[in-house]
Amino acid sequence: MRAALHTGAGAPLTIEKIDLREPGPGEVVVDLEAAAVCVTDVLATEGLTLVPPPFVTGHSGTGTVTVVGPGVTRTRVGDRIVTAGSAECGVCYPCVQGTPSACDDIFGGMVPPRAVATRASGEPVHVDGGVGVFAEQMVLRESGIVTITDALHAEHAALLGCGVLSGLGAVFTVANVRRGSAVAVVGCGHLGLWMVQGARLAGAATIIAVEYDRRRRSLAGELGATHVVDPADGDPIAHVRELTGGRGVDFAFEAGGSTSASEQAFAMARAGGVVVTTSMAQITDLVTLNALDFGVGAKRISSSQSGGGYLKRDIPLFESLLARGDVTAAPIVSATYSLDDINVAFAAARDKEVITGVIRL
Ligand SMILES: [Zn+2]
Ligand SMILES: [Zn+2]
């Protein structure tokens, strides 16, 4: 079985033959078909993970179950599944409190790291975040996979566990955008373009796309933004206030991947408004927010880690929205690659040359 291995900081990923182990209790083996490249995966190879190399990254993929381990109850051989960046064990404290997107098993793939295979030398191979889908096959935890139908192309289904889940989940689950409301999306790429589509579907009257890249701005317009703002063209916060009668937006979404984008989204929200951030910045990064806006301004902040909801509830719902054509992945999957070209795909994601690249396995 071939996989893309991260072997140490600064080294390009190497495609290696590794020996996958048998599935243990609650695990399945999946023949992977496609996997989306997310900046989170790139950041993991740059040190944003607790997992020691060598490891396989990739958290959002799709494939078919070929073996089920002991104790697997709801997944069968032949099931078409998708993976996500959250495990949702169902029994840990965050899960039973109704916040499964913060499941303890997110770190359960990191501390201790989850070993899934061995190299020819006998050295163990781990997976980042407990998943690892940049491989032809993978041993996955049943708690982190969701069975889907045959409705979608694999290249589109591969986005369900990442951009679709976090982007649409931000709108429908975390923020609960209401009909007629005003929305701003700061950063219109891999996640932000799903937020724009979700806001349109939720009936937002004003959808302001804030984005540097001209092509992404025009795509945001095609997918539902009513206004586009280029941050290079004057203060974007003032621009958003101008478009909302000086008040600010009801819902401000950050999908720009930087601390400044988070600060901008916070400043764009009206008093009493909701701010949803998705940024995966470096561990040491800090965000500075105006204290008065918390107190008197009563702004509320939440993240959209894995969409803030239940994988087994939300992924089938979002799959049906895609299958019905209510939202579209076609313009968002802007490049596909073979596993051998994964370093090209990572560079394109890092440099924002593509919106979402997909690896065909
Ligand atoms: Zn849990
Ligand atoms: Zn992701």
PDB file of N, CA and C in Angstrom, residues 98-187:
ATOM      1  N   GLY A  98     -22.866  17.615  24.335  1.00  0.00           N
ATOM      2  CA  GLY A  98     -23.469  18.161  23.118  1.00  0.00           C
ATOM      3  C   GLY A  98     -22.507  18.975  22.280  1.00  0.00           C
ATOM      4  N   THR A  99     -21.204  18.818  22.525  1.00  0.00           N
ATOM      5  CA  THR A  99     -20.200  19.515  21.718  1.00  0.00           C
ATOM      6  C   THR A  99     -19.218  18.493  21.123  1.00  0.00           C
ATOM      7  N   PRO A 100     -19.749  17.575  20.290  1.00  0.00           N
ATOM      8  CA  PRO A 100     -18.902  16.485  19.786  1.00  0.00           C
ATOM      9  C   PRO A 100     -17.766  16.961  18.885  1.00  0.00           C
ATOM     10  N   SER A 101     -17.887  18.155  18.321  1.00  0.00           N
ATOM     11  CA  SER A 101     -16.792  18.627  17.459  1.00  0.00           C
ATOM     12  C   SER A 101     -15.542  18.929  18.282  1.00  0.00           C
ATOM     13  N   ALA A 102     -15.687  18.940  19.618  1.00  0.00           N
ATOM     14  CA  ALA A 102     -14.518  19.108  20.495  1.00  0.00           C
ATOM     15  C   ALA A 102     -14.157  17.788  21.176  1.00  0.00           C
ATOM     16  N   CYS A 103     -14.580  16.659  20.566  1.00  0.00           N
ATOM     17  CA  CYS A 103     -14.341  15.316  21.128  1.00  0.00           C
ATOM     18  C   CYS A 103     -12.887  15.137  21.578  1.00  0.00           C
ATOM     19  N   ASP A 104     -12.735  14.491  22.724  1.00  0.00           N
ATOM     20  CA  ASP A 104     -11.387  14.211  23.247  1.00  0.00           C
ATOM     21  C   ASP A 104     -10.533  13.425  22.252  1.00  0.00           C
ATOM     22  N   ASP A 105     -11.175  12.663  21.364  1.00  0.00           N
ATOM     23  CA  ASP A 105     -10.420  11.835  20.422  1.00  0.00           C
ATOM     24  C   ASP A 105      -9.716  12.650  19.338  1.00  0.00           C
ATOM     25  N   ILE A 106     -10.010  13.941  19.239  1.00  0.00           N
ATOM     26  CA  ILE A 106      -9.233  14.778  18.314  1.00  0.00           C
ATOM     27  C   ILE A 106      -7.772  14.686  18.724  1.00  0.00           C
ATOM     28  N   PHE A 107      -7.551  14.738  20.039  1.00  0.00           N
ATOM     29  CA  PHE A 107      -6.177  14.606  20.526  1.00  0.00           C
ATOM     30  C   PHE A 107      -5.824  13.147  20.774  1.00  0.00           C
ATOM     31  N   GLY A 108      -6.842  12.283  20.741  1.00  0.00           N
ATOM     32  CA  GLY A 108      -6.625  10.842  20.907  1.00  0.00           C
ATOM     33  C   GLY A 108      -5.839  10.237  19.753  1.00  0.00           C
ATOM     34  N   GLY A 109      -5.720  10.989  18.653  1.00  0.00           N
ATOM     35  CA  GLY A 109      -4.875  10.520  17.555  1.00  0.00           C
ATOM     36  C   GLY A 109      -3.478  11.094  17.650  1.00  0.00           C
ATOM     37  N   MET A 110      -3.280  11.946  18.667  1.00  0.00           N
ATOM     38  CA  MET A 110      -1.992  12.628  18.802  1.00  0.00           C
ATOM     39  C   MET A 110      -1.252  12.212  20.071  1.00  0.00           C
ATOM     40  N   VAL A 111      -2.005  12.070  21.178  1.00  0.00           N
ATOM     41  CA  VAL A 111      -1.385  11.728  22.458  1.00  0.00           C
ATOM     42  C   VAL A 111      -2.094  10.508  23.044  1.00  0.00           C
ATOM     43  N   PRO A 112      -1.577   9.289  22.983  1.00  0.00           N
ATOM     44  CA  PRO A 112      -0.382   8.934  22.224  1.00  0.00           C
ATOM     45  C   PRO A 112      -0.722   8.883  20.743  1.00  0.00           C
ATOM     46  N   PRO A 113       0.271   9.053  19.867  1.00  0.00           N
ATOM     47  CA  PRO A 113      -0.030   9.024  18.438  1.00  0.00           C
ATOM     48  C   PRO A 113      -0.561   7.671  18.004  1.00  0.00           C
ATOM     49  N   ARG A 114      -1.430   7.678  17.040  1.00  0.00           N
ATOM     50  CA  ARG A 114      -2.072   6.458  16.546  1.00  0.00           C
ATOM     51  C   ARG A 114      -1.183   5.837  15.461  1.00  0.00           C
ATOM     52  N   ALA A 115      -0.647   4.654  15.728  1.00  0.00           N
ATOM     53  CA  ALA A 115       0.206   3.965  14.750  1.00  0.00           C
ATOM     54  C   ALA A 115      -0.668   3.060  13.892  1.00  0.00           C
ATOM     55  N   VAL A 116      -0.515   3.140  12.578  1.00  0.00           N
ATOM     56  CA  VAL A 116      -1.386   2.389  11.668  1.00  0.00           C
ATOM     57  C   VAL A 116      -0.620   1.456  10.743  1.00  0.00           C
ATOM     58  N   ALA A 117       0.690   1.643  10.649  1.00  0.00           N
ATOM     59  CA  ALA A 117       1.450   0.875   9.645  1.00  0.00           C
ATOM     60  C   ALA A 117       2.917   0.852  10.059  1.00  0.00           C
ATOM     61  N   THR A 118       3.701   0.072   9.301  1.00  0.00           N
ATOM     62  CA  THR A 118       5.149   0.089   9.505  1.00  0.00           C
ATOM     63  C   THR A 118       5.844   0.303   8.158  1.00  0.00           C
ATOM     64  N   ARG A 119       7.009   0.953   8.239  1.00  0.00           N
ATOM     65  CA  ARG A 119       7.848   1.108   7.044  1.00  0.00           C
ATOM     66  C   ARG A 119       8.616  -0.192   6.809  1.00  0.00           C
ATOM     67  N   ALA A 120       9.256  -0.296   5.664  1.00  0.00           N
ATOM     68  CA  ALA A 120      10.045  -1.499   5.350  1.00  0.00           C
ATOM     69  C   ALA A 120      11.084  -1.758   6.434  1.00  0.00           C
ATOM     70  N   SER A 121      11.576  -0.672   7.069  1.00  0.00           N
ATOM     71  CA  SER A 121      12.579  -0.798   8.130  1.00  0.00           C
ATOM     72  C   SER A 121      11.991  -1.277   9.450  1.00  0.00           C
ATOM     73  N   GLY A 122      10.657  -1.361   9.532  1.00  0.00           N
ATOM     74  CA  GLY A 122      10.006  -1.750  10.768  1.00  0.00           C
ATOM     75  C   GLY A 122       9.576  -0.572  11.627  1.00  0.00           C
ATOM     76  N   GLU A 123       9.971   0.624  11.220  1.00  0.00           N
ATOM     77  CA  GLU A 123       9.620   1.837  11.975  1.00  0.00           C
ATOM     78  C   GLU A 123       8.099   2.073  11.911  1.00  0.00           C
ATOM     79  N   PRO A 124       7.453   2.403  13.053  1.00  0.00           N
ATOM     80  CA  PRO A 124       6.007   2.646  13.015  1.00  0.00           C
ATOM     81  C   PRO A 124       5.653   3.943  12.279  1.00  0.00           C
ATOM     82  N   VAL A 125       4.532   3.897  11.579  1.00  0.00           N
ATOM     83  CA  VAL A 125       4.001   5.073  10.876  1.00  0.00           C
ATOM     84  C   VAL A 125       2.723   5.509  11.590  1.00  0.00           C
ATOM     85  N   HIS A 126       2.643   6.797  11.947  1.00  0.00           N
ATOM     86  CA  HIS A 126       1.467   7.347  12.624  1.00  0.00           C
ATOM     87  C   HIS A 126       0.587   8.084  11.625  1.00  0.00           C
ATOM     88  N   VAL A 127      -0.584   8.522  12.107  1.00  0.00           N
ATOM     89  CA  VAL A 127      -1.445   9.394  11.293  1.00  0.00           C
ATOM     90  C   VAL A 127      -1.683  10.683  12.055  1.00  0.00           C
ATOM     91  N   ASP A 128      -1.749  11.780  11.348  1.00  0.00           N
ATOM     92  CA  ASP A 128      -1.987  13.066  11.987  1.00  0.00           C
ATOM     93  C   ASP A 128      -3.474  13.206  12.336  1.00  0.00           C
ATOM     94  N   GLY A 129      -3.758  13.629  13.553  1.00  0.00           N
ATOM     95  CA  GLY A 129      -5.139  13.846  13.971  1.00  0.00           C
ATOM     96  C   GLY A 129      -5.967  12.570  13.996  1.00  0.00           C
ATOM     97  N   GLY A 130      -5.320  11.420  13.910  1.00  0.00           N
ATOM     98  CA  GLY A 130      -6.043  10.148  13.985  1.00  0.00           C
ATOM     99  C   GLY A 130      -6.629   9.680  12.668  1.00  0.00           C
ATOM    100  N   VAL A 131      -6.420  10.414  11.563  1.00  0.00           N
ATOM    101  CA  VAL A 131      -7.106  10.063  10.309  1.00  0.00           C
ATOM    102  C   VAL A 131      -6.090   9.562   9.261  1.00  0.00           C
ATOM    103  N   GLY A 132      -5.504  10.454   8.430  1.00  0.00           N
ATOM    104  CA  GLY A 132      -4.463  10.031   7.491  1.00  0.00           C
ATOM    105  C   GLY A 132      -4.997   9.449   6.193  1.00  0.00           C
ATOM    106  N   VAL A 133      -5.532  10.294   5.314  1.00  0.00           N
ATOM    107  CA  VAL A 133      -6.159   9.766   4.098  1.00  0.00           C
ATOM    108  C   VAL A 133      -5.348   9.999   2.823  1.00  0.00           C
ATOM    109  N   PHE A 134      -4.120  10.532   2.944  1.00  0.00           N
ATOM    110  CA  PHE A 134      -3.285  10.626   1.741  1.00  0.00           C
ATOM    111  C   PHE A 134      -2.529   9.299   1.584  1.00  0.00           C
ATOM    112  N   ALA A 135      -3.314   8.258   1.365  1.00  0.00           N
ATOM    113  CA  ALA A 135      -2.819   6.881   1.283  1.00  0.00           C
ATOM    114  C   ALA A 135      -3.824   6.085   0.469  1.00  0.00           C
ATOM    115  N   GLU A 136      -3.360   4.991  -0.124  1.00  0.00           N
ATOM    116  CA  GLU A 136      -4.291   4.171  -0.923  1.00  0.00           C
ATOM    117  C   GLU A 136      -5.305   3.455  -0.042  1.00  0.00           C
ATOM    118  N   GLN A 137      -4.865   3.083   1.167  1.00  0.00           N
ATOM    119  CA  GLN A 137      -5.759   2.431   2.137  1.00  0.00           C
ATOM    120  C   GLN A 137      -5.450   2.983   3.514  1.00  0.00           C
ATOM    121  N   MET A 138      -6.396   2.850   4.433  1.00  0.00           N
ATOM    122  CA  MET A 138      -6.131   3.311   5.799  1.00  0.00           C
ATOM    123  C   MET A 138      -6.990   2.541   6.793  1.00  0.00           C
ATOM    124  N   VAL A 139      -6.423   2.338   7.995  1.00  0.00           N
ATOM    125  CA  VAL A 139      -7.188   1.812   9.128  1.00  0.00           C
ATOM    126  C   VAL A 139      -7.797   3.021   9.825  1.00  0.00           C
ATOM    127  N   LEU A 140      -9.128   3.079   9.877  1.00  0.00           N
ATOM    128  CA  LEU A 140      -9.812   4.245  10.442  1.00  0.00           C
ATOM    129  C   LEU A 140     -10.693   3.822  11.609  1.00  0.00           C
ATOM    130  N   ARG A 141     -10.934   4.764  12.522  1.00  0.00           N
ATOM    131  CA  ARG A 141     -11.853   4.485  13.628  1.00  0.00           C
ATOM    132  C   ARG A 141     -13.288   4.655  13.126  1.00  0.00           C
ATOM    133  N   GLU A 142     -14.140   3.713  13.467  1.00  0.00           N
ATOM    134  CA  GLU A 142     -15.537   3.796  13.025  1.00  0.00           C
ATOM    135  C   GLU A 142     -16.190   5.079  13.531  1.00  0.00           C
ATOM    136  N   SER A 143     -15.773   5.543  14.714  1.00  0.00           N
ATOM    137  CA  SER A 143     -16.393   6.742  15.301  1.00  0.00           C
ATOM    138  C   SER A 143     -16.124   8.000  14.477  1.00  0.00           C
ATOM    139  N   GLY A 144     -15.115   7.957  13.598  1.00  0.00           N
ATOM    140  CA  GLY A 144     -14.785   9.160  12.829  1.00  0.00           C
ATOM    141  C   GLY A 144     -15.222   9.113  11.380  1.00  0.00           C
ATOM    142  N   ILE A 145     -15.961   8.053  10.984  1.00  0.00           N
ATOM    143  CA  ILE A 145     -16.395   7.962   9.592  1.00  0.00           C
ATOM    144  C   ILE A 145     -17.917   8.023   9.517  1.00  0.00           C
ATOM    145  N   VAL A 146     -18.413   8.439   8.362  1.00  0.00           N
ATOM    146  CA  VAL A 146     -19.853   8.527   8.142  1.00  0.00           C
ATOM    147  C   VAL A 146     -20.163   7.866   6.801  1.00  0.00           C
ATOM    148  N   THR A 147     -21.153   6.986   6.785  1.00  0.00           N
ATOM    149  CA  THR A 147     -21.555   6.326   5.536  1.00  0.00           C
ATOM    150  C   THR A 147     -22.373   7.299   4.689  1.00  0.00           C
ATOM    151  N   ILE A 148     -22.061   7.336   3.392  1.00  0.00           N
ATOM    152  CA  ILE A 148     -22.809   8.220   2.481  1.00  0.00           C
ATOM    153  C   ILE A 148     -23.414   7.379   1.353  1.00  0.00           C
ATOM    154  N   THR A 149     -24.194   8.035   0.500  1.00  0.00           N
ATOM    155  CA  THR A 149     -24.815   7.349  -0.644  1.00  0.00           C
ATOM    156  C   THR A 149     -23.864   7.426  -1.844  1.00  0.00           C
ATOM    157  N   ASP A 150     -24.353   6.986  -2.998  1.00  0.00           N
ATOM    158  CA  ASP A 150     -23.542   7.049  -4.220  1.00  0.00           C
ATOM    159  C   ASP A 150     -23.828   8.321  -5.018  1.00  0.00           C
ATOM    160  N   ALA A 151     -24.516   9.279  -4.406  1.00  0.00           N
ATOM    161  CA  ALA A 151     -25.005  10.442  -5.169  1.00  0.00           C
ATOM    162  C   ALA A 151     -23.896  11.338  -5.724  1.00  0.00           C
ATOM    163  N   LEU A 152     -22.773  11.444  -5.029  1.00  0.00           N
ATOM    164  CA  LEU A 152     -21.755  12.422  -5.418  1.00  0.00           C
ATOM    165  C   LEU A 152     -20.534  11.771  -6.058  1.00  0.00           C
ATOM    166  N   HIS A 153     -19.879  12.500  -6.976  1.00  0.00           N
ATOM    167  CA  HIS A 153     -18.559  12.098  -7.472  1.00  0.00           C
ATOM    168  C   HIS A 153     -17.606  12.070  -6.283  1.00  0.00           C
ATOM    169  N   ALA A 154     -16.644  11.160  -6.320  1.00  0.00           N
ATOM    170  CA  ALA A 154     -15.679  11.050  -5.217  1.00  0.00           C
ATOM    171  C   ALA A 154     -14.951  12.374  -4.986  1.00  0.00           C
ATOM    172  N   GLU A 155     -14.634  13.082  -6.062  1.00  0.00           N
ATOM    173  CA  GLU A 155     -13.893  14.353  -5.924  1.00  0.00           C
ATOM    174  C   GLU A 155     -14.691  15.394  -5.141  1.00  0.00           C
ATOM    175  N   HIS A 156     -16.004  15.320  -5.200  1.00  0.00           N
ATOM    176  CA  HIS A 156     -16.848  16.248  -4.443  1.00  0.00           C
ATOM    177  C   HIS A 156     -17.109  15.706  -3.034  1.00  0.00           C
ATOM    178  N   ALA A 157     -17.358  14.402  -2.941  1.00  0.00           N
ATOM    179  CA  ALA A 157     -17.603  13.785  -1.629  1.00  0.00           C
ATOM    180  C   ALA A 157     -16.387  13.963  -0.712  1.00  0.00           C
ATOM    181  N   ALA A 158     -15.197  14.050  -1.319  1.00  0.00           N
ATOM    182  CA  ALA A 158     -13.975  14.198  -0.516  1.00  0.00           C
ATOM    183  C   ALA A 158     -13.963  15.496   0.279  1.00  0.00           C
ATOM    184  N   LEU A 159     -14.785  16.464  -0.114  1.00  0.00           N
ATOM    185  CA  LEU A 159     -14.817  17.757   0.583  1.00  0.00           C
ATOM    186  C   LEU A 159     -15.784  17.754   1.763  1.00  0.00           C
ATOM    187  N   LEU A 160     -16.620  16.704   1.860  1.00  0.00           N
ATOM    188  CA  LEU A 160     -17.680  16.715   2.880  1.00  0.00           C
ATOM    189  C   LEU A 160     -17.125  16.841   4.296  1.00  0.00           C
ATOM    190  N   GLY A 161     -15.976  16.211   4.565  1.00  0.00           N
ATOM    191  CA  GLY A 161     -15.454  16.197   5.934  1.00  0.00           C
ATOM    192  C   GLY A 161     -14.627  17.408   6.304  1.00  0.00           C
ATOM    193  N   CYS A 162     -14.480  18.365   5.395  1.00  0.00           N
ATOM    194  CA  CYS A 162     -13.623  19.511   5.701  1.00  0.00           C
ATOM    195  C   CYS A 162     -14.309  20.821   5.322  1.00  0.00           C
ATOM    196  N   GLY A 163     -14.128  21.285   4.078  1.00  0.00           N
ATOM    197  CA  GLY A 163     -14.675  22.583   3.666  1.00  0.00           C
ATOM    198  C   GLY A 163     -16.185  22.653   3.800  1.00  0.00           C
ATOM    199  N   VAL A 164     -16.852  21.591   3.343  1.00  0.00           N
ATOM    200  CA  VAL A 164     -18.321  21.583   3.390  1.00  0.00           C
ATOM    201  C   VAL A 164     -18.787  21.586   4.846  1.00  0.00           C
ATOM    202  N   LEU A 165     -18.212  20.678   5.632  1.00  0.00           N
ATOM    203  CA  LEU A 165     -18.641  20.511   7.030  1.00  0.00           C
ATOM    204  C   LEU A 165     -18.382  21.785   7.842  1.00  0.00           C
ATOM    205  N   SER A 166     -17.165  22.320   7.753  1.00  0.00           N
ATOM    206  CA  SER A 166     -16.836  23.493   8.568  1.00  0.00           C
ATOM    207  C   SER A 166     -17.491  24.756   8.025  1.00  0.00           C
ATOM    208  N   GLY A 167     -17.632  24.852   6.694  1.00  0.00           N
ATOM    209  CA  GLY A 167     -18.211  26.056   6.089  1.00  0.00           C
ATOM    210  C   GLY A 167     -19.725  26.124   6.264  1.00  0.00           C
ATOM    211  N   LEU A 168     -20.422  25.051   5.872  1.00  0.00           N
ATOM    212  CA  LEU A 168     -21.881  25.058   6.029  1.00  0.00           C
ATOM    213  C   LEU A 168     -22.253  24.935   7.509  1.00  0.00           C
ATOM    214  N   GLY A 169     -21.481  24.164   8.267  1.00  0.00           N
ATOM    215  CA  GLY A 169     -21.746  24.030   9.709  1.00  0.00           C
ATOM    216  C   GLY A 169     -21.621  25.368  10.419  1.00  0.00           C
ATOM    217  N   ALA A 170     -20.678  26.187   9.984  1.00  0.00           N
ATOM    218  CA  ALA A 170     -20.519  27.520  10.584  1.00  0.00           C
ATOM    219  C   ALA A 170     -21.808  28.324  10.441  1.00  0.00           C
ATOM    220  N   VAL A 171     -22.438  28.219   9.271  1.00  0.00           N
ATOM    221  CA  VAL A 171     -23.646  29.007   8.977  1.00  0.00           C
ATOM    222  C   VAL A 171     -24.882  28.416   9.656  1.00  0.00           C
ATOM    223  N   PHE A 172     -25.078  27.096   9.489  1.00  0.00           N
ATOM    224  CA  PHE A 172     -26.333  26.474   9.932  1.00  0.00           C
ATOM    225  C   PHE A 172     -26.316  26.068  11.403  1.00  0.00           C
ATOM    226  N   THR A 173     -25.167  25.578  11.885  1.00  0.00           N
ATOM    227  CA  THR A 173     -25.129  25.019  13.240  1.00  0.00           C
ATOM    228  C   THR A 173     -24.564  26.012  14.245  1.00  0.00           C
ATOM    229  N   VAL A 174     -23.410  26.605  13.922  1.00  0.00           N
ATOM    230  CA  VAL A 174     -22.747  27.471  14.903  1.00  0.00           C
ATOM    231  C   VAL A 174     -23.462  28.824  14.981  1.00  0.00           C
ATOM    232  N   ALA A 175     -23.632  29.487  13.826  1.00  0.00           N
ATOM    233  CA  ALA A 175     -24.223  30.834  13.835  1.00  0.00           C
ATOM    234  C   ALA A 175     -25.740  30.790  13.773  1.00  0.00           C
ATOM    235  N   ASN A 176     -26.297  29.794  13.098  1.00  0.00           N
ATOM    236  CA  ASN A 176     -27.736  29.733  12.876  1.00  0.00           C
ATOM    237  C   ASN A 176     -28.233  31.011  12.190  1.00  0.00           C
ATOM    238  N   VAL A 177     -27.696  31.272  11.007  1.00  0.00           N
ATOM    239  CA  VAL A 177     -28.039  32.486  10.231  1.00  0.00           C
ATOM    240  C   VAL A 177     -29.528  32.502   9.901  1.00  0.00           C
ATOM    241  N   ARG A 178     -30.146  33.650  10.120  1.00  0.00           N
ATOM    242  CA  ARG A 178     -31.581  33.787   9.893  1.00  0.00           C
ATOM    243  C   ARG A 178     -31.870  34.485   8.561  1.00  0.00           C
ATOM    244  N   ARG A 179     -33.041  34.174   8.021  1.00  0.00           N
ATOM    245  CA  ARG A 179     -33.520  34.803   6.785  1.00  0.00           C
ATOM    246  C   ARG A 179     -33.501  36.326   6.938  1.00  0.00           C
ATOM    247  N   GLY A 180     -33.004  37.004   5.924  1.00  0.00           N
ATOM    248  CA  GLY A 180     -33.023  38.466   5.925  1.00  0.00           C
ATOM    249  C   GLY A 180     -31.837  39.114   6.602  1.00  0.00           C
ATOM    250  N   SER A 181     -30.955  38.308   7.199  1.00  0.00           N
ATOM    251  CA  SER A 181     -29.864  38.905   7.974  1.00  0.00           C
ATOM    252  C   SER A 181     -28.709  39.352   7.079  1.00  0.00           C
ATOM    253  N   ALA A 182     -27.770  40.092   7.707  1.00  0.00           N
ATOM    254  CA  ALA A 182     -26.579  40.575   7.008  1.00  0.00           C
ATOM    255  C   ALA A 182     -25.371  39.769   7.462  1.00  0.00           C
ATOM    256  N   VAL A 183     -24.591  39.306   6.473  1.00  0.00           N
ATOM    257  CA  VAL A 183     -23.474  38.391   6.725  1.00  0.00           C
ATOM    258  C   VAL A 183     -22.218  38.942   6.054  1.00  0.00           C
ATOM    259  N   ALA A 184     -21.078  38.810   6.715  1.00  0.00           N
ATOM    260  CA  ALA A 184     -19.790  39.069   6.060  1.00  0.00           C
ATOM    261  C   ALA A 184     -18.952  37.808   6.145  1.00  0.00           C
ATOM    262  N   VAL A 185     -18.218  37.500   5.080  1.00  0.00           N
ATOM    263  CA  VAL A 185     -17.295  36.360   5.068  1.00  0.00           C
ATOM    264  C   VAL A 185     -15.913  36.912   4.727  1.00  0.00           C
ATOM    265  N   VAL A 186     -14.997  36.794   5.678  1.00  0.00           N
ATOM    266  CA  VAL A 186     -13.634  37.306   5.477  1.00  0.00           C
ATOM    267  C   VAL A 186     -12.749  36.150   5.004  1.00  0.00           C
ATOM    268  N   GLY A 187     -12.387  36.166   3.740  1.00  0.00           N
ATOM    269  CA  GLY A 187     -11.604  35.072   3.154  1.00  0.00           C
ATOM    270  C   GLY A 187     -12.525  34.127   2.410  1.00  0.00           C
TER     271      GLY A 187
END
